[in-house]
mmCIF file of C-alpha atoms and ligand atoms in Angstrom:
data_model
loop_
_atom_site.group_PDB
_atom_site.id
_atom_site.type_symbol
_atom_site.label_atom_id
_atom_site.label_comp_id
_atom_site.label_asym_id
_atom_site.label_seq_id
_atom_site.Cartn_x
_atom_site.Cartn_y
_atom_site.Cartn_z
ATOM 1 C CA MET R 1 0.051 -0.028 0.335
ATOM 2 C CA LYS R 2 0.877 3.426 -1.039
ATOM 3 C CA ILE R 3 0.152 6.263 1.410
ATOM 4 C CA LEU R 4 0.319 9.556 -0.526
ATOM 5 C CA SER R 5 0.618 12.706 1.199
ATOM 6 C CA THR R 6 0.952 16.928 0.355
ATOM 7 C CA SER R 7 1.693 17.618 3.776
ATOM 8 C CA THR R 8 3.365 15.248 6.031
ATOM 9 C CA LEU R 9 5.597 11.745 6.694
ATOM 10 C CA ALA R 10 2.879 9.370 6.168
ATOM 11 C CA PRO R 11 2.956 6.141 8.828
ATOM 12 C CA ALA R 12 4.291 3.040 7.416
ATOM 13 C CA SER R 13 1.679 0.951 6.211
ATOM 14 C CA ALA R 14 1.141 -2.201 7.050
ATOM 15 C CA LEU R 15 3.141 -4.103 4.200
ATOM 16 C CA GLY R 16 5.923 -2.512 5.826
ATOM 17 C CA LEU R 17 6.071 0.578 2.782
ATOM 18 C CA ALA R 18 4.861 3.968 2.344
ATOM 19 C CA VAL R 19 6.432 6.617 -0.809
ATOM 20 C CA VAL R 20 5.208 9.969 0.381
ATOM 21 C CA LEU R 21 4.996 12.933 -1.936
ATOM 22 C CA VAL R 22 5.426 16.206 -1.008
ATOM 23 C CA ALA R 23 4.834 19.315 -3.460
ATOM 24 C CA ALA R 24 2.848 21.927 -2.825
ATOM 25 C CA GLY R 25 -0.290 22.047 -4.357
ATOM 26 C CA SER R 26 0.174 19.060 -6.240
ATOM 27 C CA SER R 27 -2.067 15.596 -6.569
ATOM 28 C CA LEU R 28 -1.141 12.435 -8.066
ATOM 29 C CA ALA R 29 -3.551 10.769 -10.587
ATOM 30 C CA SER R 30 -2.947 6.889 -11.580
ATOM 31 C CA GLY R 31 -1.705 5.871 -14.618
ATOM 32 C CA HIS R 32 -1.311 10.078 -15.745
ATOM 33 C CA GLY R 33 1.400 12.263 -15.529
ATOM 34 C CA VAL R 34 0.264 15.446 -13.517
ATOM 35 C CA SER R 35 2.088 18.351 -13.506
ATOM 36 C CA THR R 36 3.507 19.860 -10.004
ATOM 37 C CA PRO R 37 5.677 22.271 -9.353
ATOM 38 C CA LEU R 38 9.320 21.993 -8.172
ATOM 39 C CA THR R 39 11.271 22.192 -5.730
ATOM 40 C CA HIS R 40 9.658 18.253 -5.270
ATOM 41 C CA TYR R 41 10.330 16.292 -2.799
ATOM 42 C CA VAL R 42 10.127 11.949 -3.237
ATOM 43 C CA THR R 43 10.892 10.097 0.037
ATOM 44 C CA PHE R 44 10.259 6.516 0.432
ATOM 45 C CA ASP R 45 9.416 5.613 3.715
ATOM 46 C CA ASN R 46 9.853 1.259 4.360
ATOM 47 C CA SER R 47 9.446 -0.412 8.104
ATOM 48 C CA GLY R 48 10.699 -3.602 6.688
ATOM 49 C CA THR R 49 13.575 -5.142 8.866
ATOM 50 C CA PRO R 50 15.806 -2.929 9.386
ATOM 51 C CA PRO R 51 12.816 0.563 8.514
ATOM 52 C CA GLN R 52 14.447 2.829 6.881
ATOM 53 C CA SER R 53 13.357 6.209 4.931
ATOM 54 C CA TRP R 54 14.634 7.750 2.292
ATOM 55 C CA GLU R 55 14.147 11.193 0.491
ATOM 56 C CA TRP R 56 15.320 12.381 -2.704
ATOM 57 C CA THR R 57 14.661 16.329 -3.748
ATOM 58 C CA VAL R 58 14.404 17.630 -7.350
ATOM 59 C CA GLU R 59 14.835 20.608 -8.934
ATOM 60 C CA ASN R 60 16.049 23.529 -11.883
ATOM 61 C CA ASN R 61 19.414 23.863 -10.227
ATOM 62 C CA GLY R 62 19.852 26.794 -12.614
ATOM 63 C CA SER R 63 23.493 26.395 -14.600
ATOM 64 C CA ASP R 64 23.506 22.653 -13.336
ATOM 65 C CA GLY R 65 20.381 21.581 -14.916
ATOM 66 C CA PHE R 66 17.280 19.869 -13.888
ATOM 67 C CA GLY R 67 18.569 17.583 -10.966
ATOM 68 C CA LEU R 68 18.700 15.901 -7.334
ATOM 69 C CA ASP R 69 19.529 18.770 -5.327
ATOM 70 C CA GLU R 70 19.872 16.101 -2.329
ATOM 71 C CA ALA R 71 18.918 13.119 -0.854
ATOM 72 C CA GLU R 72 19.467 11.276 2.224
ATOM 73 C CA PHE R 73 18.311 8.970 4.674
ATOM 74 C CA ASP R 74 15.806 10.196 7.827
ATOM 75 C CA GLY R 75 17.825 9.716 11.048
ATOM 76 C CA GLY R 76 20.693 8.798 9.098
ATOM 77 C CA THR R 77 23.695 9.395 6.324
ATOM 78 C CA GLY R 78 22.520 13.187 4.643
ATOM 79 C CA ASP R 79 24.237 15.324 2.160
ATOM 80 C CA ALA R 80 24.608 12.810 -0.569
ATOM 81 C CA PHE R 81 24.575 16.020 -3.660
ATOM 82 C CA ASP R 82 24.915 19.338 -4.095
ATOM 83 C CA ASP R 83 23.063 19.918 -7.017
ATOM 84 C CA PHE R 84 23.216 16.868 -8.805
ATOM 85 C CA GLY R 85 22.552 14.559 -11.940
ATOM 86 C CA GLY R 86 21.551 17.308 -14.133
ATOM 87 C CA PHE R 87 22.827 17.360 -18.364
ATOM 88 C CA LEU R 88 24.130 19.928 -20.918
ATOM 89 C CA VAL R 89 23.713 20.244 -24.084
ATOM 90 C CA ASP R 90 26.151 22.248 -25.853
ATOM 91 C CA GLY R 91 26.609 23.788 -22.387
ATOM 92 C CA ASP R 92 23.049 25.025 -22.099
ATOM 93 C CA PRO R 93 21.192 23.114 -19.465
ATOM 94 C CA TYR R 94 18.419 21.103 -20.065
ATOM 95 C CA ILE R 95 15.640 22.760 -17.622
ATOM 96 C CA SER R 96 11.941 21.918 -17.173
ATOM 97 C CA MET R 97 9.724 24.491 -17.432
ATOM 98 C CA HIS R 98 6.112 24.284 -17.943
ATOM 99 C CA PRO R 99 4.810 25.157 -21.297
ATOM 100 C CA GLU R 100 1.830 27.945 -21.019
ATOM 101 C CA GLU R 101 2.974 28.912 -17.260
ATOM 102 C CA ASP R 102 6.585 29.256 -17.878
ATOM 103 C CA ALA R 103 7.645 27.941 -14.258
ATOM 104 C CA ASP R 104 9.548 25.395 -13.010
ATOM 105 C CA ALA R 105 7.432 21.977 -13.328
ATOM 106 C CA ALA R 106 7.523 18.353 -13.968
ATOM 107 C CA LEU R 107 4.902 15.603 -14.860
ATOM 108 C CA LEU R 108 4.600 13.354 -12.062
ATOM 109 C CA SER R 109 3.388 9.477 -12.514
ATOM 110 C CA GLU R 110 3.439 6.579 -10.089
ATOM 111 C CA ASP R 111 3.425 2.887 -11.487
ATOM 112 C CA GLU R 112 2.792 -0.207 -10.284
ATOM 113 C CA ASN R 113 5.427 -1.006 -8.524
ATOM 114 C CA GLY R 114 5.049 2.085 -6.601
ATOM 115 C CA ASP R 115 8.358 3.605 -8.741
ATOM 116 C CA ILE R 116 8.125 7.425 -8.516
ATOM 117 C CA HIS R 117 8.630 9.437 -12.134
ATOM 118 C CA LEU R 118 9.486 12.721 -12.344
ATOM 119 C CA GLU R 119 9.040 13.652 -16.428
ATOM 120 C CA GLY R 120 10.279 16.479 -17.238
ATOM 121 C CA TYR R 121 8.722 19.221 -20.002
ATOM 122 C CA VAL R 122 10.583 18.914 -23.648
ATOM 123 C CA ALA R 123 12.994 22.394 -24.211
ATOM 124 C CA GLN R 124 14.443 23.004 -27.444
ATOM 125 C CA LEU R 125 18.288 22.651 -27.169
ATOM 126 C CA SER R 126 21.007 22.786 -30.098
ATOM 127 C CA GLY R 127 17.459 21.594 -32.201
ATOM 128 C CA LEU R 128 16.578 18.647 -30.329
ATOM 129 C CA ASP R 129 13.557 18.089 -28.346
ATOM 130 C CA VAL R 130 15.305 17.435 -25.213
ATOM 131 C CA SER R 131 13.823 15.695 -21.855
ATOM 132 C CA SER R 132 14.753 14.193 -18.930
ATOM 133 C CA THR R 133 12.788 11.568 -17.026
ATOM 134 C CA TRP R 134 13.741 10.707 -12.762
ATOM 135 C CA THR R 135 12.763 7.623 -11.541
ATOM 136 C CA PHE R 136 13.108 6.884 -7.982
ATOM 137 C CA PHE R 137 12.162 3.432 -7.121
ATOM 138 C CA SER R 138 10.561 2.123 -4.290
ATOM 139 C CA GLU R 139 12.744 -0.901 -3.031
ATOM 140 C CA THR R 140 15.702 0.164 -2.919
ATOM 141 C CA PRO R 141 17.055 4.222 -3.066
ATOM 142 C CA ILE R 142 18.700 4.513 -6.181
ATOM 143 C CA ALA R 143 17.671 6.704 -8.978
ATOM 144 C CA ARG R 144 17.679 6.627 -12.238
ATOM 145 C CA SER R 145 18.116 9.732 -14.871
ATOM 146 C CA VAL R 146 16.807 8.816 -18.741
ATOM 147 C CA ALA R 147 18.241 11.902 -20.987
ATOM 148 C CA THR R 148 16.299 11.830 -23.987
ATOM 149 C CA PHE R 149 17.197 13.526 -26.935
ATOM 150 C CA THR R 150 14.451 14.219 -30.768
ATOM 151 C CA ASN R 151 16.103 14.957 -33.926
ATOM 152 C CA PRO R 152 12.874 16.447 -36.117
ATOM 153 C CA GLY R 153 14.834 17.424 -38.706
ATOM 154 C CA ASP R 154 16.317 16.589 -41.842
ATOM 155 C CA ASP R 155 19.525 16.399 -40.848
ATOM 156 C CA ASP R 156 21.980 14.394 -38.177
ATOM 157 C CA VAL R 157 22.277 16.660 -35.495
ATOM 158 C CA GLU R 158 25.749 16.414 -33.310
ATOM 159 C CA VAL R 159 25.476 17.218 -29.739
ATOM 160 C CA VAL R 160 28.078 16.541 -26.408
ATOM 161 C CA VAL R 161 26.393 15.858 -23.663
ATOM 162 C CA ASP R 162 28.082 16.360 -20.125
ATOM 163 C CA TYR R 163 26.741 14.600 -17.119
ATOM 164 C CA ILE R 164 27.104 17.164 -14.451
ATOM 165 C CA GLY R 165 26.666 17.056 -10.282
ATOM 166 C CA ASN R 166 28.137 18.469 -7.548
ATOM 167 C CA LEU R 167 28.695 15.566 -4.141
ATOM 168 C CA GLY R 168 27.969 16.593 -0.579
ATOM 169 C CA SER R 169 31.327 14.644 0.412
ATOM 170 C CA ASP R 170 32.987 18.070 -0.231
ATOM 171 C CA GLY R 171 36.571 18.416 -0.115
ATOM 172 C CA ARG R 172 36.972 14.808 1.787
ATOM 173 C CA THR R 173 35.682 13.183 -1.733
ATOM 174 C CA GLN R 174 36.721 10.224 -2.164
ATOM 175 C CA ILE R 175 36.561 7.648 -5.260
ATOM 176 C CA VAL R 176 36.739 4.438 -5.165
ATOM 177 C CA PRO R 177 36.360 3.003 -9.561
ATOM 178 C CA GLY R 178 34.187 0.153 -10.407
ATOM 179 C CA SER R 179 35.612 -2.480 -12.802
ATOM 180 C CA HIS R 180 35.242 0.128 -15.860
ATOM 181 C CA ASP R 181 35.588 3.807 -15.910
ATOM 182 C CA GLY R 182 31.614 4.118 -15.801
ATOM 183 C CA LEU R 183 31.144 2.648 -12.598
ATOM 184 C CA PHE R 184 32.376 4.105 -9.633
ATOM 185 C CA VAL R 185 31.676 4.906 -5.418
ATOM 186 C CA THR R 186 32.338 8.018 -4.525
ATOM 187 C CA HIS R 187 32.608 9.081 -0.073
ATOM 188 C CA ASP R 188 33.468 11.532 2.347
ATOM 189 C CA ASN R 189 36.223 9.361 4.425
ATOM 190 C CA ASP R 190 33.887 8.926 7.118
ATOM 191 C CA ALA R 191 32.351 11.767 7.737
ATOM 192 C CA GLY R 192 28.631 11.534 7.741
ATOM 193 C CA ASP R 193 27.657 11.550 4.064
ATOM 194 C CA PRO R 194 26.122 8.485 2.355
ATOM 195 C CA VAL R 195 28.307 6.542 0.265
ATOM 196 C CA ILE R 196 27.505 7.241 -3.573
ATOM 197 C CA THR R 197 27.122 4.399 -6.576
ATOM 198 C CA HIS R 198 27.124 6.090 -9.614
ATOM 199 C CA ALA R 199 26.584 4.099 -12.795
ATOM 200 C CA VAL R 200 27.400 6.699 -16.263
ATOM 201 C CA ALA R 201 27.847 3.564 -18.755
ATOM 202 C CA GLY R 202 27.774 0.119 -19.545
ATOM 203 C CA PRO R 203 31.169 -1.585 -19.327
ATOM 204 C CA GLU R 204 30.832 -1.414 -23.879
ATOM 205 C CA TYR R 205 31.740 2.023 -23.315
ATOM 206 C CA PRO R 206 34.759 2.696 -21.355
ATOM 207 C CA ALA R 207 34.875 5.891 -19.809
ATOM 208 C CA VAL R 208 38.227 8.028 -19.230
ATOM 209 C CA VAL R 209 38.042 8.115 -15.713
ATOM 210 C CA GLU R 210 40.031 11.607 -13.541
ATOM 211 C CA TRP R 211 39.690 12.461 -10.443
ATOM 212 C CA GLU R 212 41.858 14.010 -7.867
ATOM 213 C CA ALA R 213 40.939 13.562 -4.072
ATOM 214 C CA GLY R 214 39.338 16.618 -2.644
ATOM 215 C CA GLN R 215 37.295 17.629 -5.474
ATOM 216 C CA ASP R 216 33.873 16.854 -5.468
ATOM 217 C CA ASP R 217 32.083 18.148 -9.034
ATOM 218 C CA ILE R 218 32.124 15.119 -11.676
ATOM 219 C CA SER R 219 31.232 14.936 -15.437
ATOM 220 C CA ALA R 220 31.092 12.899 -18.046
ATOM 221 C CA ARG R 221 30.629 13.729 -21.691
ATOM 222 C CA TYR R 222 28.756 12.224 -24.365
ATOM 223 C CA PRO R 223 29.522 13.647 -27.820
ATOM 224 C CA ILE R 224 26.209 11.994 -29.657
ATOM 225 C CA THR R 225 24.518 11.982 -32.818
ATOM 226 C CA VAL R 226 20.856 12.253 -33.037
ATOM 227 C CA PRO R 227 19.648 10.904 -37.016
ATOM 228 C CA ALA R 228 17.428 12.779 -38.683
ATOM 229 C CA GLY R 229 14.232 12.124 -37.382
ATOM 230 C CA ALA R 230 15.759 9.606 -34.742
ATOM 231 C CA THR R 231 15.058 9.636 -30.680
ATOM 232 C CA VAL R 232 17.972 8.739 -28.894
ATOM 233 C CA HIS R 233 18.682 8.486 -25.125
ATOM 234 C CA LEU R 234 21.084 8.365 -22.022
ATOM 235 C CA LEU R 235 20.778 6.627 -19.243
ATOM 236 C CA TRP R 236 22.690 6.580 -15.445
ATOM 237 C CA PHE R 237 22.244 5.833 -12.034
ATOM 238 C CA VAL R 238 23.293 6.744 -8.480
ATOM 239 C CA GLU R 239 22.344 5.184 -5.363
ATOM 240 C CA ILE R 240 22.925 5.655 -2.130
ATOM 241 C CA ARG R 241 23.851 3.815 1.143
ATOM 242 C CA ASP R 242 22.819 4.288 4.390
ATOM 243 C CA TRP R 243 25.416 3.703 7.208
ATOM 244 C CA GLU R 244 26.070 3.655 10.699
ATOM 245 C CA SER R 245 23.004 4.644 12.318
ATOM 246 C CA ALA R 246 19.931 3.993 13.581
ATOM 247 C CA ASN R 247 18.006 1.983 10.867
ATOM 248 C CA ALA R 248 22.080 0.641 9.181
ATOM 249 C CA ASP R 249 23.884 -1.342 11.502
ATOM 250 C CA ILE R 250 26.824 -1.625 8.955
ATOM 251 C CA SER R 251 30.082 0.541 9.500
ATOM 252 C CA PHE R 252 31.207 2.461 7.185
ATOM 253 C CA GLU R 253 33.729 0.696 5.912
ATOM 254 C CA ASP R 254 31.741 -2.429 5.616
ATOM 255 C CA ALA R 255 28.591 -0.196 3.314
ATOM 256 C CA LEU R 256 31.969 0.670 1.226
ATOM 257 C CA GLU R 257 32.032 -3.109 0.291
ATOM 258 C CA VAL R 258 28.573 -3.738 -0.557
ATOM 259 C CA ALA R 259 28.435 -0.987 -2.399
ATOM 260 C CA ILE R 260 31.143 -1.517 -4.542
ATOM 261 C CA ALA R 261 30.015 -5.703 -4.350
ATOM 262 C CA GLY R 262 26.367 -4.528 -5.497
ATOM 263 C CA ALA R 263 27.665 -2.013 -8.332
ATOM 264 C CA GLU R 264 28.931 -4.471 -9.851
ATOM 265 C CA GLU R 265 26.295 -7.008 -9.627
ATOM 266 C CA ARG R 266 23.538 -4.023 -10.549
ATOM 267 C CA TYR R 267 25.010 -1.706 -12.857
ATOM 268 C CA LEU R 268 27.337 -4.053 -15.473
ATOM 269 C CA ALA R 269 24.472 -5.384 -16.879
ATOM 270 C CA PRO R 270 21.206 -3.632 -15.278
ATOM 271 C CA SER R 271 17.782 -5.696 -15.011
ATOM 272 C CA ALA R 272 14.785 -6.118 -16.705
ATOM 273 C CA ALA R 273 13.320 -3.603 -13.390
ATOM 274 C CA LEU R 274 15.841 -1.129 -13.406
ATOM 275 C CA THR R 275 15.438 -0.281 -17.090
ATOM 276 C CA ALA R 276 11.987 -0.729 -17.516
ATOM 277 C CA GLY R 277 9.817 2.707 -18.415
ATOM 278 C CA ASP R 278 8.549 4.319 -20.999
ATOM 279 C CA PHE R 279 11.101 5.264 -23.755
ATOM 280 C CA ASP R 280 13.304 2.178 -26.458
ATOM 281 C CA LEU R 281 15.806 0.180 -24.818
ATOM 282 C CA ASP R 282 17.428 0.114 -27.873
ATOM 283 C CA ALA R 283 18.180 3.784 -28.406
ATOM 284 C CA VAL R 284 20.074 3.723 -25.441
ATOM 285 C CA LEU R 285 23.025 4.901 -26.236
ATOM 286 C CA ASN R 286 26.020 5.133 -23.309
ATOM 287 C CA TRP R 287 24.395 1.065 -22.199
ATOM 288 C CA SER R 288 23.891 -2.500 -24.097
ATOM 289 C CA VAL R 289 20.478 -2.873 -22.838
ATOM 290 C CA GLN R 290 18.334 -3.838 -25.349
ATOM 291 C CA GLY R 291 18.286 -8.366 -25.133
ATOM 292 C CA ASP R 292 18.268 -7.627 -21.368
ATOM 293 C CA GLY R 293 16.249 -10.338 -19.435
ATOM 294 C CA ASP R 294 13.984 -12.532 -21.782
ATOM 295 C CA GLY R 295 13.710 -9.629 -23.916
ATOM 296 C CA ASP R 296 10.170 -8.383 -22.636
ATOM 297 C CA GLY R 297 10.129 -6.986 -19.688
ATOM 298 C CA GLY R 298 12.896 -4.733 -20.030
ATOM 299 C CA ASP R 299 10.642 -2.431 -21.136
ATOM 300 C CA GLY R 300 7.585 -1.347 -19.061
ATOM 301 C CA GLY R 301 6.088 1.272 -21.585
ATOM 302 C CA GLY R 302 4.790 -1.387 -24.045
ATOM 303 C CA ASP R 303 6.861 -0.404 -26.832
ATOM 304 C CA GLY R 304 10.577 -1.926 -26.028
ATOM 305 C CA GLY R 305 9.936 -5.750 -26.039
ATOM 306 C CA ASP R 306 10.016 -5.809 -29.488
ATOM 307 C CA ASP R 307 12.390 -3.962 -31.279
ATOM 308 C CA ASP R 308 15.331 -6.179 -30.999
ATOM 309 C CA ASP R 309 15.527 -6.023 -35.060
ATOM 310 C CA ASP R 310 15.650 -2.093 -35.109
ATOM 311 C CA VAL R 311 18.675 -1.365 -33.818
ATOM 312 C CA ASP R 312 20.061 -0.080 -37.007
ATOM 313 C CA ASP R 313 19.336 3.309 -36.265
ATOM 314 C CA VAL R 314 21.141 4.480 -33.720
ATOM 315 C CA ASP R 315 23.865 1.661 -33.465
ATOM 316 C CA ASP R 316 26.376 3.404 -35.859
ATOM 317 C CA THR R 317 26.447 6.605 -33.063
ATOM 318 C CA ARG R 318 27.077 4.202 -30.081
ATOM 319 C CA SER R 319 31.160 4.139 -31.846
ATOM 320 C CA ASP R 320 30.636 7.778 -31.325
ATOM 321 C CA ILE R 321 30.491 7.650 -27.429
ATOM 322 C CA GLU R 322 33.149 8.495 -25.608
ATOM 323 C CA THR R 323 32.311 9.116 -21.250
ATOM 324 C CA ILE R 324 35.012 11.439 -20.028
ATOM 325 C CA ILE R 325 34.423 12.114 -15.595
ATOM 326 C CA ARG R 326 36.863 15.023 -14.666
ATOM 327 C CA PRO R 327 37.089 16.494 -11.181
ATOM 328 C CA GLY R 328 36.714 20.243 -10.915
ATOM 329 C CA TYR R 329 33.833 20.511 -13.255
ATOM 330 C CA THR R 330 32.567 24.129 -12.406
ATOM 331 C CA GLY R 331 29.472 24.641 -15.004
HETATM 332 CA CA1 LIG X 401 19.346 22.965 -5.512
HETATM 333 CA CA1 LIG X 402 23.704 18.390 -0.074
HETATM 334 CA CA1 LIG X 403 28.826 16.229 3.696
HETATM 335 CA CA1 LIG X 404 29.849 19.974 -2.323
#
């Protein structure tokens, strides 16, 4: 059972899971997105064992784009981010604005799994129709963003997309590389912020990671080509992990170890559950997620189950992907 509220944290349900949405003036309709103003708070309250609740805050972060303002565990570690996970197209931030009201807003919906989606409104950037959808999973503190680029024109369009963000770990930031450069874990060296898993590209799309201790900015760069008339996507995951709190009986060191192991398990080949959504998996440029599972579970939007045959229109652009993560990004 999901409990929705526009004001305060709802009590945990008998089934142990509740989700609370806090956004002034918003309401939630099942099956259809409803426009909601930003800043938007998405809180999941899981009263399982151990009980845990966490909150994501989403907004238009100015020059850092439509992304996370913050994420934290109730009664646990906090300050995961200081504006994070937005993206730039040729240097211009993607911002979600209500088309008529010219105000910060996004479309809010909840799916049958209790996962929450915040779909940004389309903006025109570099000749492309650009949007972004954030998904917050109800079972695990994982956020996914899917950027969508549609080329309405008659000529191919080449752009550079920068996924950017700043971490709450500030000057204590440490990075632990995963098995490939699109996968890594960041932490604040035992100072009280959540351990964060970042997945910015699949193993088939090796990234160049550069990092210096003490830098808390992340940027991953994707030069992409959007063929005339085509739609392509970039996909990113970020996961927060609590440690040594009232609801997390795990040491910092163990949390870090679990985060690294979990990163390999979850994001080398993301599951159908993690990639479900109303977008074409075959058109994802920075991950090989088509053919995931048995071929029909990877797309909850109903248009991905039969797409394994039509990858040709975007496959050529994949070789253009080069991911660079560099410290010291200043926006
Ligand atoms: Ca902010
Ligand atoms: Ca913060
Ligand atoms: Ca901090
Ligand atoms: Ca910071």
